[in-house]
Short mmCIF file of C-alpha atoms and ligand atoms in Angstrom, two decimals:
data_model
loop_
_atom_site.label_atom_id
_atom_site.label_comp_id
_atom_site.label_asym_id
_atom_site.label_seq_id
_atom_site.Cartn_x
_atom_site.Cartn_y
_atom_site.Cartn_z
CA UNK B 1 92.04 127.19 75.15
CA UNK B 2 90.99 125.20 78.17
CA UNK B 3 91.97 124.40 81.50
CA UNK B 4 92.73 120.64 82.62
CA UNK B 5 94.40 119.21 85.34
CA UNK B 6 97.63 117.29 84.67
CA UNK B 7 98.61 114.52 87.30
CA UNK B 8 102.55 113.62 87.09
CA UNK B 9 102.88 110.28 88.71
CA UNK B 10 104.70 109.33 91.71
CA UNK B 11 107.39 107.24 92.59
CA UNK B 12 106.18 104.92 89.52
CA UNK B 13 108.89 105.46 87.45
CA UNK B 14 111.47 103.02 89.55
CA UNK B 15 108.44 100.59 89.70
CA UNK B 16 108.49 99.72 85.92
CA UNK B 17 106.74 95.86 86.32
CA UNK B 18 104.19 97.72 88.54
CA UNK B 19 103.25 100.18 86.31
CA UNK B 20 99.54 99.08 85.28
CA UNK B 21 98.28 98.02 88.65
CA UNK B 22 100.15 101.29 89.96
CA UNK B 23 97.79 103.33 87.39
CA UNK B 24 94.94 101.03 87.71
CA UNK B 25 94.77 101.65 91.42
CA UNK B 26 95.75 105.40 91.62
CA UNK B 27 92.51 105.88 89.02
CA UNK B 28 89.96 103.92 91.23
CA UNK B 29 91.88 105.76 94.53
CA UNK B 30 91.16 109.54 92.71
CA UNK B 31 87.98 108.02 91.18
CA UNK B 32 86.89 107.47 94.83
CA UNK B 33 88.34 111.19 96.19
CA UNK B 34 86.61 112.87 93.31
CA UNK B 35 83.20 110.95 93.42
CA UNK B 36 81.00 114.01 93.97
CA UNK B 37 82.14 116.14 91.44
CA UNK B 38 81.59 115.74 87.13
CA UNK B 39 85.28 115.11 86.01
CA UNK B 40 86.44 113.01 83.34
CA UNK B 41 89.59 111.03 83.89
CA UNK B 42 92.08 110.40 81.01
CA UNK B 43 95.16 108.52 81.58
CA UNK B 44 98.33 107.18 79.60
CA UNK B 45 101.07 105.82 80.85
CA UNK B 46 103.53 108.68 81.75
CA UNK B 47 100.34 111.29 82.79
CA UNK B 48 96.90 111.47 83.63
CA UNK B 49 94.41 114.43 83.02
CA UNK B 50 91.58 115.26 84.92
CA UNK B 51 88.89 117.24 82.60
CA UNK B 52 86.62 119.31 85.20
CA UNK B 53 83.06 119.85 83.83
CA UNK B 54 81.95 121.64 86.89
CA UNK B 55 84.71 123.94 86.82
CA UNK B 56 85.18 123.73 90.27
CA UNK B 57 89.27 123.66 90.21
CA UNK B 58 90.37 124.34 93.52
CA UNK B 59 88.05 121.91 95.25
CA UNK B 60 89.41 119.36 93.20
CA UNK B 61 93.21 120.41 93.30
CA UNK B 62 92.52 120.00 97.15
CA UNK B 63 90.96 116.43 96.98
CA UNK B 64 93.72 115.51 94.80
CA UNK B 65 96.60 117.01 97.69
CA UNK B 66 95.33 113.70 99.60
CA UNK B 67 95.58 111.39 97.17
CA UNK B 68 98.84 109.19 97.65
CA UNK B 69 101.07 108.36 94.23
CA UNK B 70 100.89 111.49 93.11
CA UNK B 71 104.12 113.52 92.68
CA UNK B 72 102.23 117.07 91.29
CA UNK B 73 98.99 118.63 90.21
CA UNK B 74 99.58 120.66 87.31
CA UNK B 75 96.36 122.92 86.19
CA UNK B 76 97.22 123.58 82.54
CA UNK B 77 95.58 125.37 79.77
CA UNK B 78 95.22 122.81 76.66
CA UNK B 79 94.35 123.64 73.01
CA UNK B 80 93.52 121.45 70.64
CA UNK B 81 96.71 122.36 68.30
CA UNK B 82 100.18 121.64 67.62
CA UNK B 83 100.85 124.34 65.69
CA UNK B 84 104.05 126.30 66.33
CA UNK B 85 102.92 129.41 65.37
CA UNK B 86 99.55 128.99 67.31
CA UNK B 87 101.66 128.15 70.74
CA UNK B 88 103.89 130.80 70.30
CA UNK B 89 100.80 133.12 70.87
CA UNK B 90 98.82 131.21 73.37
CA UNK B 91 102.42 131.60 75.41
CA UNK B 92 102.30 135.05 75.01
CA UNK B 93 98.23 135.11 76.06
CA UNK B 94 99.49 133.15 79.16
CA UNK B 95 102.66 134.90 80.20
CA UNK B 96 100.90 138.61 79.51
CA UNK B 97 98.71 138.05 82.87
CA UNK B 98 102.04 137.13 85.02
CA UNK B 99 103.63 139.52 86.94
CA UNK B 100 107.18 138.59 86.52
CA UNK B 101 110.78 139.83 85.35
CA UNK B 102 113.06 136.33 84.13
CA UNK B 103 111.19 134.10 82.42
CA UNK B 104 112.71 130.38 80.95
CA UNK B 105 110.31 127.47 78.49
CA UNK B 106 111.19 124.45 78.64
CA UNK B 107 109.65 121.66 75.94
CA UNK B 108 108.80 118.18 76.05
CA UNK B 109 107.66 116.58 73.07
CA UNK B 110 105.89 113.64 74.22
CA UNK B 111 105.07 113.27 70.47
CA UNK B 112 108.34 112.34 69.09
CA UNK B 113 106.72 112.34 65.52
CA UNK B 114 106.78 116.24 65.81
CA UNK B 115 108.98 117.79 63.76
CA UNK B 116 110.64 120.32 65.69
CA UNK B 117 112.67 119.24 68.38
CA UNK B 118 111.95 120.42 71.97
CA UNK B 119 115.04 122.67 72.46
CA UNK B 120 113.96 124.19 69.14
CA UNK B 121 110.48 124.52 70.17
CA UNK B 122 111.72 126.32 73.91
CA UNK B 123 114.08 128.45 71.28
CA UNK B 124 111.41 129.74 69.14
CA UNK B 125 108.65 130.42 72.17
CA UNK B 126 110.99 132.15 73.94
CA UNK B 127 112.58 134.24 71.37
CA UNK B 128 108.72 135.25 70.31
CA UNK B 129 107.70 136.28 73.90
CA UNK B 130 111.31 138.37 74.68
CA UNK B 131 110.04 140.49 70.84
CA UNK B 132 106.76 140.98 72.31
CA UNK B 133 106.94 141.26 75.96
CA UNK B 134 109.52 144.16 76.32
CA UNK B 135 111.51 144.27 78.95
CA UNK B 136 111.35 140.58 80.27
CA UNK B 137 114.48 138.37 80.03
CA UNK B 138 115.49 135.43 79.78
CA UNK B 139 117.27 133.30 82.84
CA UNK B 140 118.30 129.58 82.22
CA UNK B 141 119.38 129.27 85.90
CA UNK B 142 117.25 131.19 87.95
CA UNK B 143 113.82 132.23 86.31
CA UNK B 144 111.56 133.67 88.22
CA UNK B 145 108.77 131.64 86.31
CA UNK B 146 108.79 128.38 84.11
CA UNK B 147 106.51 128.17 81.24
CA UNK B 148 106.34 124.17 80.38
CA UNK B 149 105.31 123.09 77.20
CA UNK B 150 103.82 119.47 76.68
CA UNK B 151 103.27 118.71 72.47
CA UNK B 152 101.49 115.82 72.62
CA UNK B 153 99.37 113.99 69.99
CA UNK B 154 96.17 115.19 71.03
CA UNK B 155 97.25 118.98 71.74
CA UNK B 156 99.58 121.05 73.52
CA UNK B 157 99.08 121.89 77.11
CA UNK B 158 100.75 124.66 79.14
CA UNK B 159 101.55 125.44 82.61
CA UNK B 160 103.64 127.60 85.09
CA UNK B 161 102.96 126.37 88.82
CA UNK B 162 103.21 122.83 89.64
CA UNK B 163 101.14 121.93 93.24
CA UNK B 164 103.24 119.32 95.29
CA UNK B 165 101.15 116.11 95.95
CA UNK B 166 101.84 113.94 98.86
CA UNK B 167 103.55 111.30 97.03
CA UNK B 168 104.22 107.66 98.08
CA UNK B 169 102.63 104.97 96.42
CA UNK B 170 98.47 104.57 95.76
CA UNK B 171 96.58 103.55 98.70
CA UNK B 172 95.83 99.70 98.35
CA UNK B 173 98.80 98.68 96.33
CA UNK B 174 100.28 96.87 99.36
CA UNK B 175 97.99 94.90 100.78
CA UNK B 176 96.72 95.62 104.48
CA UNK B 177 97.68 96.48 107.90
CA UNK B 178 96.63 96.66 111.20
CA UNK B 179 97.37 99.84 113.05
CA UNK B 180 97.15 100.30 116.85
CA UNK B 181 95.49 103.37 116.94
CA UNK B 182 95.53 105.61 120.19
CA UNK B 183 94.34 108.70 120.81
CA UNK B 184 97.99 110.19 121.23
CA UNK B 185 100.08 112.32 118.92
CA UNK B 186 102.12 109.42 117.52
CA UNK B 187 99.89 106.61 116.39
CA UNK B 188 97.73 108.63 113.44
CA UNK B 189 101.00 109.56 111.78
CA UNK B 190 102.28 106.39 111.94
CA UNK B 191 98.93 105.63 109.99
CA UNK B 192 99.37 108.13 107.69
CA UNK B 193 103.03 106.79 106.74
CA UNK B 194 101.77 103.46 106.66
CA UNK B 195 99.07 104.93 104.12
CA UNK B 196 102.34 106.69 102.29
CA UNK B 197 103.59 103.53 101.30
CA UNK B 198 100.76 102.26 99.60
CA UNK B 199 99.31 100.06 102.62
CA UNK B 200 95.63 99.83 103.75
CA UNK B 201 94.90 100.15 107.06
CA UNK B 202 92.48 99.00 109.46
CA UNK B 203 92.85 100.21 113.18
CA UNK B 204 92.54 98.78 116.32
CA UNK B 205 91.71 100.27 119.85
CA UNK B 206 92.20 99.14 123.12
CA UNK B 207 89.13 100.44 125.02
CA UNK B 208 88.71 100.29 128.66
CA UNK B 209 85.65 101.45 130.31
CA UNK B 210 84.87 102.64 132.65
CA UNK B 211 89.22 103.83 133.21
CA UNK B 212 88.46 104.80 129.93
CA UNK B 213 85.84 108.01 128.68
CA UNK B 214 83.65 107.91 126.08
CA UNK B 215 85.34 111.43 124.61
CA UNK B 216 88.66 108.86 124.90
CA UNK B 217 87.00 106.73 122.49
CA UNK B 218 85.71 109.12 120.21
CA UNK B 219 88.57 110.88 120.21
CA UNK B 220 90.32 108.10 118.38
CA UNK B 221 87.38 107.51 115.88
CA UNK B 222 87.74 111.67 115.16
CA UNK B 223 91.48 110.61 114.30
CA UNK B 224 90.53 107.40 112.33
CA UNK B 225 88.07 109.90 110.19
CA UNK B 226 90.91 112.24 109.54
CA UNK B 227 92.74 109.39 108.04
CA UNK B 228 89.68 108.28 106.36
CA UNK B 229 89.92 111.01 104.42
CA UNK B 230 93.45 110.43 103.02
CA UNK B 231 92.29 106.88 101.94
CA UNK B 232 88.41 106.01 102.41
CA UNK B 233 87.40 102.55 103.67
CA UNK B 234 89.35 103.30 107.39
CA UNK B 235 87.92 101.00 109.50
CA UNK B 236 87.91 100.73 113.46
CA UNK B 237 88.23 97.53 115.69
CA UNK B 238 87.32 98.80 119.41
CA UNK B 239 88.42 96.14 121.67
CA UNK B 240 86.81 95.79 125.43
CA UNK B 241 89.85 95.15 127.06
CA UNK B 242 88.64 95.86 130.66
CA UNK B 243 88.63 92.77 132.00
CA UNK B 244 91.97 91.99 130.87
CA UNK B 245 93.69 95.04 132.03
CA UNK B 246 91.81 94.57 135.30
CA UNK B 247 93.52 90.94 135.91
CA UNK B 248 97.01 92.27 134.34
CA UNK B 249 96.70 95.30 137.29
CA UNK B 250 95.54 92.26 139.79
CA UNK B 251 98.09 89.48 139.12
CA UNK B 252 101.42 91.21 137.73
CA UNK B 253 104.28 93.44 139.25
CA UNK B 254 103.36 96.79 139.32
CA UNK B 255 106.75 97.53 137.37
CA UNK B 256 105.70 95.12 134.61
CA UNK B 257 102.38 96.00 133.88
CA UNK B 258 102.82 97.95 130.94
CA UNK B 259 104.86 95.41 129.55
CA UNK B 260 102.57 92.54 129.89
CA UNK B 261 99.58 94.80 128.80
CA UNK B 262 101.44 95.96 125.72
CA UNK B 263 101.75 92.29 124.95
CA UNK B 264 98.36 91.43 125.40
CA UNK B 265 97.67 94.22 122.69
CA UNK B 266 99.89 92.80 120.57
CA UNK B 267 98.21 89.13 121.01
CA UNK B 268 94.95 90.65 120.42
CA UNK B 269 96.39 92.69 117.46
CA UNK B 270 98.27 89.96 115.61
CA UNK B 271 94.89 87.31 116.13
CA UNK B 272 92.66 90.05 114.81
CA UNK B 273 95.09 91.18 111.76
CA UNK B 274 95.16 87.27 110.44
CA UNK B 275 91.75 87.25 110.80
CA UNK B 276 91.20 90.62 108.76
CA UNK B 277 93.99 89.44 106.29
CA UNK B 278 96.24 92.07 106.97
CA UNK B 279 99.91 91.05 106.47
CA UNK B 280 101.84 93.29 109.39
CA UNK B 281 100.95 95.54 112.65
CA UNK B 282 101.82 99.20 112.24
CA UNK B 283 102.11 101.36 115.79
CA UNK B 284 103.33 104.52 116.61
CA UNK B 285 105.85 103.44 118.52
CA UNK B 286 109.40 105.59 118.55
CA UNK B 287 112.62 104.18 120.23
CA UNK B 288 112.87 105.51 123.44
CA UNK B 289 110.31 107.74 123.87
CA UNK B 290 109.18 106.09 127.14
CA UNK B 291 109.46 103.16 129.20
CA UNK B 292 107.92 100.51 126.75
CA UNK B 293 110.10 101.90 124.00
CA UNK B 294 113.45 101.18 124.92
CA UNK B 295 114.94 98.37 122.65
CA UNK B 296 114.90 95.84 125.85
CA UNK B 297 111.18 96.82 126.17
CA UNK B 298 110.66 96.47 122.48
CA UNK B 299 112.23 92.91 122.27
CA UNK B 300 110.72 91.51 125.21
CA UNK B 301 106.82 92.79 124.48
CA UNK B 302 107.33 92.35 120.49
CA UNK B 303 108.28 88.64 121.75
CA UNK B 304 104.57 87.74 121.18
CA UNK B 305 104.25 87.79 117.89
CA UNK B 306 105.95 86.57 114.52
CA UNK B 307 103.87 89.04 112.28
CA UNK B 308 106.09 91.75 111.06
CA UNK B 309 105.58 95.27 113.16
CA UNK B 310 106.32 98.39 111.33
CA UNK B 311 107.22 101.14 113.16
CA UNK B 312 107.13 104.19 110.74
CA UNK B 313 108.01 106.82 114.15
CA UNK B 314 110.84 104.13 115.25
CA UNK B 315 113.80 106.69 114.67
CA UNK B 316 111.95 110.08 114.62
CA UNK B 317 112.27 112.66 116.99
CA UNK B 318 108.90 114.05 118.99
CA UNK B 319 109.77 117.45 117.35
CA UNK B 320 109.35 116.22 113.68
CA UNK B 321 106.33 114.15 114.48
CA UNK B 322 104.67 116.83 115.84
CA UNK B 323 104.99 119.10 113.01
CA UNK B 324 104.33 116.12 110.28
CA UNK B 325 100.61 115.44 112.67
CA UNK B 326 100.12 119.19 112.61
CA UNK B 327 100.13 118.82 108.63
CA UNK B 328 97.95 115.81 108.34
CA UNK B 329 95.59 117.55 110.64
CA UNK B 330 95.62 115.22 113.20
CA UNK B 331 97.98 117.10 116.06
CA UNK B 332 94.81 119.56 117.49
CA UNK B 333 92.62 116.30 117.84
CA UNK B 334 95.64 114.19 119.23
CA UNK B 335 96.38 116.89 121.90
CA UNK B 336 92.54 117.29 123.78
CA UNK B 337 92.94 116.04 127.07
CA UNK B 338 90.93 112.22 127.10
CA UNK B 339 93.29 109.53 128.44
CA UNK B 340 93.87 106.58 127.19
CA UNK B 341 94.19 103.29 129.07
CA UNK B 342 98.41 103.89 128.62
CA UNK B 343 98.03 106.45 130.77
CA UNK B 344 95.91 105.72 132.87
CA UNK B 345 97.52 102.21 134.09
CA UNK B 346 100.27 103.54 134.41
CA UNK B 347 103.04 102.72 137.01
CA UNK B 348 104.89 104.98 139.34
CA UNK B 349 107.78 103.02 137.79
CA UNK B 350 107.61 101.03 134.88
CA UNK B 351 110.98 98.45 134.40
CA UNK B 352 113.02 100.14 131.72
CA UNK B 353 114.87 96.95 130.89
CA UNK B 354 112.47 94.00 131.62
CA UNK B 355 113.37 90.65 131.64
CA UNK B 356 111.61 88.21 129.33
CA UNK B 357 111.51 84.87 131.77
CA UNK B 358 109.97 87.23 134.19
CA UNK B 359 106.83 88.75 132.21
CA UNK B 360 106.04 85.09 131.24
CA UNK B 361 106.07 83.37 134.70
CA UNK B 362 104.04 86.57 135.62
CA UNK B 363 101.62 85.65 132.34
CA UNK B 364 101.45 82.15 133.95
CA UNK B 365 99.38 82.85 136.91
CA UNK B 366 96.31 84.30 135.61
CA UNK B 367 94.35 82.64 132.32
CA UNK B 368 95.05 85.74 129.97
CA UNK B 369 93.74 83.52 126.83
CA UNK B 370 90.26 83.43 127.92
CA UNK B 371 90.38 86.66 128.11
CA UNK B 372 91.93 87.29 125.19
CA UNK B 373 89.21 85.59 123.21
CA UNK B 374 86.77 87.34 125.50
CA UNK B 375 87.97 90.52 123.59
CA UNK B 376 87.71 89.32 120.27
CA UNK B 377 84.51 87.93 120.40
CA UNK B 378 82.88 91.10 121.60
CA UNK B 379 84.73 93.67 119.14
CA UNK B 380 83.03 96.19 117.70
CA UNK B 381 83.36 97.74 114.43
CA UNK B 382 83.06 101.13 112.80
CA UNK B 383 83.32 101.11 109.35
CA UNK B 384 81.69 103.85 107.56
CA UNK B 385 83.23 107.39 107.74
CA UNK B 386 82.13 108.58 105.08
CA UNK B 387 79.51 111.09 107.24
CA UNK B 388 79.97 113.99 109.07
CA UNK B 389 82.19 112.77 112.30
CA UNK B 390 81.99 117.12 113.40
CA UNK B 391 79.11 115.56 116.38
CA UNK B 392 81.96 113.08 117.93
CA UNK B 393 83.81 115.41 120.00
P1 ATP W 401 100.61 107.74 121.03
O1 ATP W 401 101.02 109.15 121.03
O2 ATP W 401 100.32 107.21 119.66
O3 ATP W 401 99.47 107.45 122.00
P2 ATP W 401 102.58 107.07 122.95
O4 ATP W 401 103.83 107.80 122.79
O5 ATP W 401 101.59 107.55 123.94
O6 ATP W 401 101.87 106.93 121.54
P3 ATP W 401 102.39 104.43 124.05
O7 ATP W 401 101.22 104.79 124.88
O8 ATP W 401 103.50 103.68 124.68
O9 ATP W 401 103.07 105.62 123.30
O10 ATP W 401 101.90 103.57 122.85
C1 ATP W 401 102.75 103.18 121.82
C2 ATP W 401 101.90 102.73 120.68
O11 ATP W 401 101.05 101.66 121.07
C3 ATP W 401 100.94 103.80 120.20
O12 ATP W 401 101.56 104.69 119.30
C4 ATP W 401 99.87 102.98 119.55
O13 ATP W 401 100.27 102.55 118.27
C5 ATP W 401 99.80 101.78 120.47
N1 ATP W 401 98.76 101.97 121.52
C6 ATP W 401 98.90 102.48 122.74
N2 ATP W 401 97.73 102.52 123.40
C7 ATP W 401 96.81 102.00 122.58
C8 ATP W 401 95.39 101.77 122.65
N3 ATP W 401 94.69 102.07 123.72
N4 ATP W 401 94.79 101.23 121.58
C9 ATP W 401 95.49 100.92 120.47
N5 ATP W 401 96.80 101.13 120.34
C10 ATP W 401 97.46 101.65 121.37
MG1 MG W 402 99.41 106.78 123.86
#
């Protein structure tokens, strides 16, 4: 008997014409998460196993919690047997060291050349461990613990606990997109969604020194590392948008300042995306949260561009996306106290509902496009999280 780990896809099974370059890419994604450890990965197309040479299980189970496409872990004892009589005792050897009173097994006979039939096999198991565990019953509805049983060519495997993974679809399988990545509460999980559904990111952050700190900055590439871990090759576009929010705060309405900077970003962030090949913007926008969130303020700002914007937050409430950063890790790194230029530029009081003619005659009297290019040329890049980021804040 041995311990492997079983991985039961995700949300593959609706995705039949996928299904190869779903596997193919979950492999190299778990390939990547498990690079410093000896594992072997096998894979068919309904399961994969993970064979761990170094035996170090719970580091691994861990790794794999981030990995999306994954619907469980499974850590399963395997022989190399499909003999009836042999898994009516390894059952017993298994369920002996379980502290429970209702017990149910349930079959499935991925080998369909076997000749008992699953309910048959679940019959006989269980009817063996109720003669030689006195005392523990049987519960088809409620049992206290499930013993599966796979019979598959190669062996039988067995398991009672399945871990949760973090499902979705593999990291990759959608192409790219660029998210605008703050250093609030709400951007990283819109990141993290983004990641759910299979898309790569890149990020991209307005920076604005000296309005702006340096812990600001770092702050966001702390958050762009936490996300790094969920999906490796994270990187970080810092734009030096000074200038430009300097001549936005000289030539615009104070009420319409957020508005016309929030379309600058998006200017900046749709140029940059083509140029990255990323197909769609991703922010953490939620509708109305504040000012620049209201559906006017959405219409008028997203005016800008034609790329698609996905806005995984649009229709959450603060409440749940607090509690979904504070499980990705992100919330205690969202919440230190560096501003970012949002904040700090902003009005006594913003317009709630603006009015589109009005931000572009207001656009007209200052050459934002220079500028604009001013910020793309001088980007800078971070690409490579793969070190310890502990130093940044
Ligand atoms: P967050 O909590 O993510 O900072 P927020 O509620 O503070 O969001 P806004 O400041 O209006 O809302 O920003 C809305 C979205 O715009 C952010 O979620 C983020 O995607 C993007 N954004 C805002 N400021 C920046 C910035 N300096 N750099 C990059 N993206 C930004
Ligand atoms: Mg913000």
């Amino acid at each position: 008997m041995e311990k492997v780990i079983l991985i039961k896809y995700g949300e593959l099974t609706t995705k039949k014409g996928n299904r190869n370059l779903f596997i193919k890419i979950l492999t190299k994604n778990i390939e990547e998460m498990l690079q410093n450890y000896d594992v072997n990965i096998i894979k068919n197309r309904v399961r994969m196993f993970i064979e761990v040479n170094d035996h170090k299980f719970e580091e691994v189970v861990n790794q794999l919690k981030k990995v999306f496409g994954l619907h469980s872990i499974v850590i399963c004892e395997r022989i190399e047997s499909n003999d009836l009589e042999k898994i009516k005792k390894i059952a017993k050897t298994i369920l002996e060291k379980k502290d429970f009173q209702t017990f149910k097994v349930v079959t499935d006979r991925a080998d369909k050349t076997y000749p008992v039939k699953s309910m048959e096999v679940s019959r006989q198991v269980g009817g063996y461990l109720l003669k030689y565990l006195p005392g523990k019953k049987v519960d088809i509805h409620h049992p206290e613990l499930m013993l599966s049983i796979e019979i598959r060519t190669e062996g039988t495997y067995f398991y009672t606990e399945e871990v949760e993974g973090c499902g979705g679809y593999p990291v990759g399988i959608q192409g790219k997109g660029m998210l605008m990545l703050s250093g609030g509460i709400d951007s990283p999980v819109a990141g993290y969604l983004a990641l759910k559904r299979g898309v790569q990111i890149e990020c991209i952050y307005f920076d604005s020194p000296p309005h702006t700190s340096i812990e600001a900055k770092n702050k966001v590439l702390k958050l762009a590392s936490i996300l790094n871990e969920y999906s490796g090759h994270i990187r970080v576009h810092i734009v030096p948008f000074t200038k430009l929010q300097e001549a936005i705060f000289k030539n615009c309405d104070p009420t319409y300042m957020i508005t016309i900077m929030r379309r600058m970003m998006y200017r900046i962030t749709e140029r940059l995306a083509r140029k990255r090949n990323c197909k769609i913007i991703v922010n953490g926008e939620s509708i109305g949260q504040v000012a620049s969130q209201t559906l006017t303020s959405m219409s008028v700002i997203n005016e800008v561009t034609n790329m698609p914007v996905i806005r995984p937050l649009a229709c959450m409430d603060k409440l749940e996306i607090i509690r979904m950063s504070e499980k990705i890790g992100t919330y205690e790194t969202s919440i230190l106290p560096f501003e970012d230029c949002c904040t700090i530029f902003v009005p006594k009081h913003p317009v709630i509902h603006p009015d589109l003619k009005k931000a572009r005659e207001m656009e007209k009297t200052f050459d934002y496009e220079t500028l604009i290019q001013e910020c793309i040329k001088n980007v800078e890049t971070i690409s490579n999280f793969e070190e310890d980021t502990s130093d940044l804040l």
